[in-house]
């Protein structure tokens, strides 16, 4: 039986985000030799994106405004640009989800059937993880590699209470959506259950299967 594979990793800086955009959207990679450019036209875009950094700027516009407002009352020697602040923080600037299975699962499936599987996976991110569509930069299925797989890049932007400032502030925090490894494991269980409820016959991927599927090269 095939496995349901779902994993997530953080994207540390806007420079990293731009690089992932080149891989996911432009299909440029110096290390991934599996990309068949002749099949790239078959890739499926569920959420289109022309520029990862432009979309990131749109999603974080209110956070940028909050930051710039705070800087007005910050000592000049401690002021940072918005880019300096987010790239220098411990938090990720975005995160990337990967959904896939094995060759046997996709064997014989039409492009429409693969798109339906991908849409079910995207809805899992919005429904179960809580990242709304307006936080998603790009969602695409790569059909030009050995096994189809769905990449979803999103900004885990949320509002939290800042005890020091005594107010709610916008922050980018994957931890607010997936707090621990146990929470991730629970979500992987839920993903498997959801996909089987939708009619797919899949075993829950173990850490071994998940580890053998890289998010990107």
Tab-separated table of C-alpha atoms in Angstrom:
chain	number	residue	atom	x	y	z
A	1	UNK	CA	0.000	0.000	0.000
A	2	UNK	CA	1.123	3.557	-0.695
A	3	UNK	CA	1.848	6.123	2.003
A	4	UNK	CA	0.538	9.630	2.654
A	5	UNK	CA	3.591	11.893	2.916
A	6	UNK	CA	3.296	15.312	4.530
A	7	UNK	CA	6.116	17.377	5.963
A	8	UNK	CA	6.988	20.992	6.628
A	9	UNK	CA	10.147	23.047	6.910
A	10	UNK	CA	10.902	26.649	7.732
A	11	UNK	CA	12.280	29.286	5.373
A	12	UNK	CA	14.724	31.425	7.332
A	13	UNK	CA	15.239	34.592	5.267
A	14	UNK	CA	13.767	36.486	2.315
A	15	UNK	CA	16.876	35.492	0.355
A	16	UNK	CA	16.032	31.829	0.994
A	17	UNK	CA	12.444	32.564	-0.002
A	18	UNK	CA	13.575	34.034	-3.316
A	19	UNK	CA	15.694	30.938	-3.978
A	20	UNK	CA	12.775	28.604	-3.289
A	21	UNK	CA	10.692	30.677	-5.683
A	22	UNK	CA	13.254	30.049	-8.417
A	23	UNK	CA	12.997	26.323	-7.776
A	24	UNK	CA	9.230	26.032	-7.364
A	25	UNK	CA	7.957	28.584	-9.859
A	26	UNK	CA	10.787	29.113	-12.347
A	27	UNK	CA	12.060	25.496	-12.131
A	28	UNK	CA	15.669	26.621	-11.778
A	29	UNK	CA	17.937	24.335	-9.745
A	30	UNK	CA	21.665	23.669	-9.776
A	31	UNK	CA	21.323	20.489	-7.738
A	32	UNK	CA	18.064	18.792	-8.735
A	33	UNK	CA	18.806	16.745	-11.837
A	34	UNK	CA	15.349	15.130	-11.848
A	35	UNK	CA	13.606	18.150	-13.382
A	36	UNK	CA	12.464	17.435	-16.931
A	37	UNK	CA	11.938	20.894	-18.423
A	38	UNK	CA	9.971	19.389	-21.322
A	39	UNK	CA	7.295	18.349	-18.812
A	40	UNK	CA	7.261	21.590	-16.802
A	41	UNK	CA	4.296	22.869	-18.810
A	42	UNK	CA	2.293	20.047	-17.174
A	43	UNK	CA	2.851	21.458	-13.667
A	44	UNK	CA	-0.366	22.379	-11.852
A	45	UNK	CA	-0.718	25.734	-10.091
A	46	UNK	CA	-3.448	25.837	-7.455
A	47	UNK	CA	-2.332	29.249	-6.178
A	48	UNK	CA	-0.426	31.205	-8.797
A	49	UNK	CA	2.469	33.514	-8.019
A	50	UNK	CA	4.612	35.702	-10.276
A	51	UNK	CA	7.063	36.760	-7.555
A	52	UNK	CA	7.574	35.213	-4.130
A	53	UNK	CA	9.029	38.409	-2.663
A	54	UNK	CA	6.252	40.592	-4.061
A	55	UNK	CA	3.597	38.285	-2.653
A	56	UNK	CA	5.446	38.171	0.681
A	57	UNK	CA	5.417	41.985	0.781
A	58	UNK	CA	1.669	42.032	0.127
A	59	UNK	CA	0.944	39.494	2.869
A	60	UNK	CA	3.126	41.289	5.442
A	61	UNK	CA	2.119	44.874	4.564
A	62	UNK	CA	0.306	45.511	7.863
A	63	UNK	CA	3.191	43.991	9.827
A	64	UNK	CA	5.600	46.296	8.001
A	65	UNK	CA	3.434	49.294	8.880
A	66	UNK	CA	3.384	48.296	12.558
A	67	UNK	CA	7.169	47.942	12.505
A	68	UNK	CA	7.730	51.312	10.855
A	69	UNK	CA	5.402	52.960	13.356
A	70	UNK	CA	7.402	51.462	16.263
A	71	UNK	CA	10.666	52.639	14.737
A	72	UNK	CA	9.463	56.249	15.004
A	73	UNK	CA	9.774	56.024	18.786
A	74	UNK	CA	12.901	53.833	18.833
A	75	UNK	CA	16.377	55.241	19.528
A	76	UNK	CA	18.138	55.958	16.243
A	77	UNK	CA	21.007	53.567	17.011
A	78	UNK	CA	18.526	50.718	17.525
A	79	UNK	CA	16.381	51.274	14.476
A	80	UNK	CA	16.149	48.526	11.876
A	81	UNK	CA	14.475	48.304	8.541
A	82	UNK	CA	11.629	45.822	8.281
A	83	UNK	CA	13.842	43.512	6.212
A	84	UNK	CA	16.644	43.674	8.795
A	85	UNK	CA	14.191	42.907	11.583
A	86	UNK	CA	12.558	39.855	10.001
A	87	UNK	CA	15.760	38.410	8.523
A	88	UNK	CA	17.573	38.820	11.823
A	89	UNK	CA	14.817	37.309	13.937
A	90	UNK	CA	14.778	33.709	15.168
A	91	UNK	CA	11.416	33.126	13.512
A	92	UNK	CA	11.130	31.910	9.930
A	93	UNK	CA	9.873	34.339	7.303
A	94	UNK	CA	7.749	31.607	5.686
A	95	UNK	CA	7.285	27.859	5.628
A	96	UNK	CA	6.966	25.194	2.970
A	97	UNK	CA	4.701	22.153	3.053
A	98	UNK	CA	5.280	19.071	0.916
A	99	UNK	CA	2.572	16.536	0.101
A	100	UNK	CA	3.268	13.432	-1.967
A	101	UNK	CA	3.153	9.642	-2.070
A	102	UNK	CA	4.962	7.003	-4.142
A	103	UNK	CA	4.978	6.160	-7.828
A	104	UNK	CA	2.424	3.396	-7.328
A	105	UNK	CA	-0.134	5.852	-5.894
A	106	UNK	CA	0.099	8.180	-8.887
A	107	UNK	CA	0.337	5.412	-11.489
A	108	UNK	CA	-2.588	5.616	-13.916
A	109	UNK	CA	-4.001	8.807	-12.384
A	110	UNK	CA	-5.062	11.522	-14.819
A	111	UNK	CA	-3.910	15.099	-14.428
A	112	UNK	CA	-7.410	15.999	-13.218
A	113	UNK	CA	-7.261	13.285	-10.546
A	114	UNK	CA	-3.849	14.500	-9.369
A	115	UNK	CA	-5.188	18.064	-9.236
A	116	UNK	CA	-8.114	16.851	-7.123
A	117	UNK	CA	-5.681	15.113	-4.715
A	118	UNK	CA	-3.636	18.322	-4.514
A	119	UNK	CA	-6.736	20.430	-3.855
A	120	UNK	CA	-7.702	18.099	-0.995
A	121	UNK	CA	-4.193	18.537	0.427
A	122	UNK	CA	-4.367	22.325	0.091
A	123	UNK	CA	-7.695	22.349	1.920
A	124	UNK	CA	-6.043	20.391	4.728
A	125	UNK	CA	-3.593	23.274	5.200
A	126	UNK	CA	-6.366	25.864	5.346
A	127	UNK	CA	-8.864	23.805	7.363
A	128	UNK	CA	-6.684	21.857	9.817
A	129	UNK	CA	-3.499	23.916	10.139
A	130	UNK	CA	-5.365	27.208	9.932
A	131	UNK	CA	-3.314	29.038	7.305
A	132	UNK	CA	-5.892	30.947	5.276
A	133	UNK	CA	-5.652	31.402	1.507
A	134	UNK	CA	-4.554	35.018	1.907
A	135	UNK	CA	-1.411	33.771	3.721
A	136	UNK	CA	-0.396	31.423	0.885
A	137	UNK	CA	2.307	32.592	-1.514
A	138	UNK	CA	2.229	29.699	-3.970
A	139	UNK	CA	0.808	26.206	-4.304
A	140	UNK	CA	1.981	24.036	-7.181
A	141	UNK	CA	2.205	20.385	-8.167
A	142	UNK	CA	5.441	19.434	-9.867
A	143	UNK	CA	4.649	16.973	-12.633
A	144	UNK	CA	8.116	17.310	-14.163
A	145	UNK	CA	9.999	15.113	-11.709
A	146	UNK	CA	9.994	11.393	-10.953
A	147	UNK	CA	6.954	11.514	-8.644
A	148	UNK	CA	4.272	14.248	-8.546
A	149	UNK	CA	4.401	16.313	-5.372
A	150	UNK	CA	2.666	19.421	-4.074
A	151	UNK	CA	4.591	22.395	-2.677
A	152	UNK	CA	2.705	24.964	-0.610
A	153	UNK	CA	4.658	28.027	0.498
A	154	UNK	CA	2.918	30.197	3.078
A	155	UNK	CA	3.572	32.976	5.569
A	156	UNK	CA	2.467	31.884	9.075
A	157	UNK	CA	1.422	35.413	9.980
A	158	UNK	CA	-0.678	35.758	13.095
A	159	UNK	CA	-1.506	38.171	15.882
A	160	UNK	CA	-0.202	37.538	19.388
A	161	UNK	CA	-0.229	39.485	22.642
A	162	UNK	CA	3.101	41.158	23.422
A	163	UNK	CA	3.416	41.409	27.191
A	164	UNK	CA	6.235	43.940	26.976
A	165	UNK	CA	4.290	46.266	24.734
A	166	UNK	CA	0.950	45.424	26.385
A	167	UNK	CA	-0.737	45.067	23.000
A	168	UNK	CA	-1.472	42.642	20.198
A	169	UNK	CA	1.145	42.615	17.450
A	170	UNK	CA	1.518	40.852	14.128
A	171	UNK	CA	4.251	38.252	13.981
A	172	UNK	CA	5.438	35.482	11.668
A	173	UNK	CA	5.547	32.274	13.661
A	174	UNK	CA	5.258	28.694	12.440
A	175	UNK	CA	5.265	27.713	16.120
A	176	UNK	CA	1.852	29.338	16.577
A	177	UNK	CA	0.370	26.892	14.047
A	178	UNK	CA	2.454	23.761	14.723
A	179	UNK	CA	3.827	24.052	18.239
A	180	UNK	CA	5.726	20.786	18.739
A	181	UNK	CA	6.891	17.622	16.978
A	182	UNK	CA	3.965	15.844	18.632
A	183	UNK	CA	1.591	18.380	17.097
A	184	UNK	CA	3.153	17.757	13.691
A	185	UNK	CA	2.769	14.016	14.185
A	186	UNK	CA	-0.882	14.519	15.118
A	187	UNK	CA	-1.416	16.571	11.966
A	188	UNK	CA	0.197	13.822	9.894
A	189	UNK	CA	-2.320	11.400	11.440
A	190	UNK	CA	-5.182	13.764	10.597
A	191	UNK	CA	-3.933	14.203	7.046
A	192	UNK	CA	-3.882	10.454	6.509
A	193	UNK	CA	-7.378	10.088	7.984
A	194	UNK	CA	-8.701	12.951	5.863
A	195	UNK	CA	-7.275	11.565	2.642
A	196	UNK	CA	-8.723	8.120	3.318
A	197	UNK	CA	-12.094	9.731	4.037
A	198	UNK	CA	-11.822	11.362	0.616
A	199	UNK	CA	-11.464	7.938	-0.989
A	200	UNK	CA	-7.695	7.530	-1.241
A	201	UNK	CA	-6.253	4.269	0.059
A	202	UNK	CA	-3.122	5.299	1.939
A	203	UNK	CA	-1.152	4.207	4.958
A	204	UNK	CA	0.142	6.843	7.315
A	205	UNK	CA	3.727	7.677	6.322
A	206	UNK	CA	6.313	6.799	8.972
A	207	UNK	CA	9.293	9.074	9.786
A	208	UNK	CA	11.405	6.895	7.472
A	209	UNK	CA	9.140	7.447	4.454
A	210	UNK	CA	8.756	11.144	5.198
A	211	UNK	CA	12.517	11.635	5.574
A	212	UNK	CA	13.185	10.064	2.182
A	213	UNK	CA	11.082	12.718	0.436
A	214	UNK	CA	12.906	16.033	0.237
A	215	UNK	CA	10.883	19.238	0.074
A	216	UNK	CA	13.192	20.675	-2.567
A	217	UNK	CA	16.677	20.119	-3.860
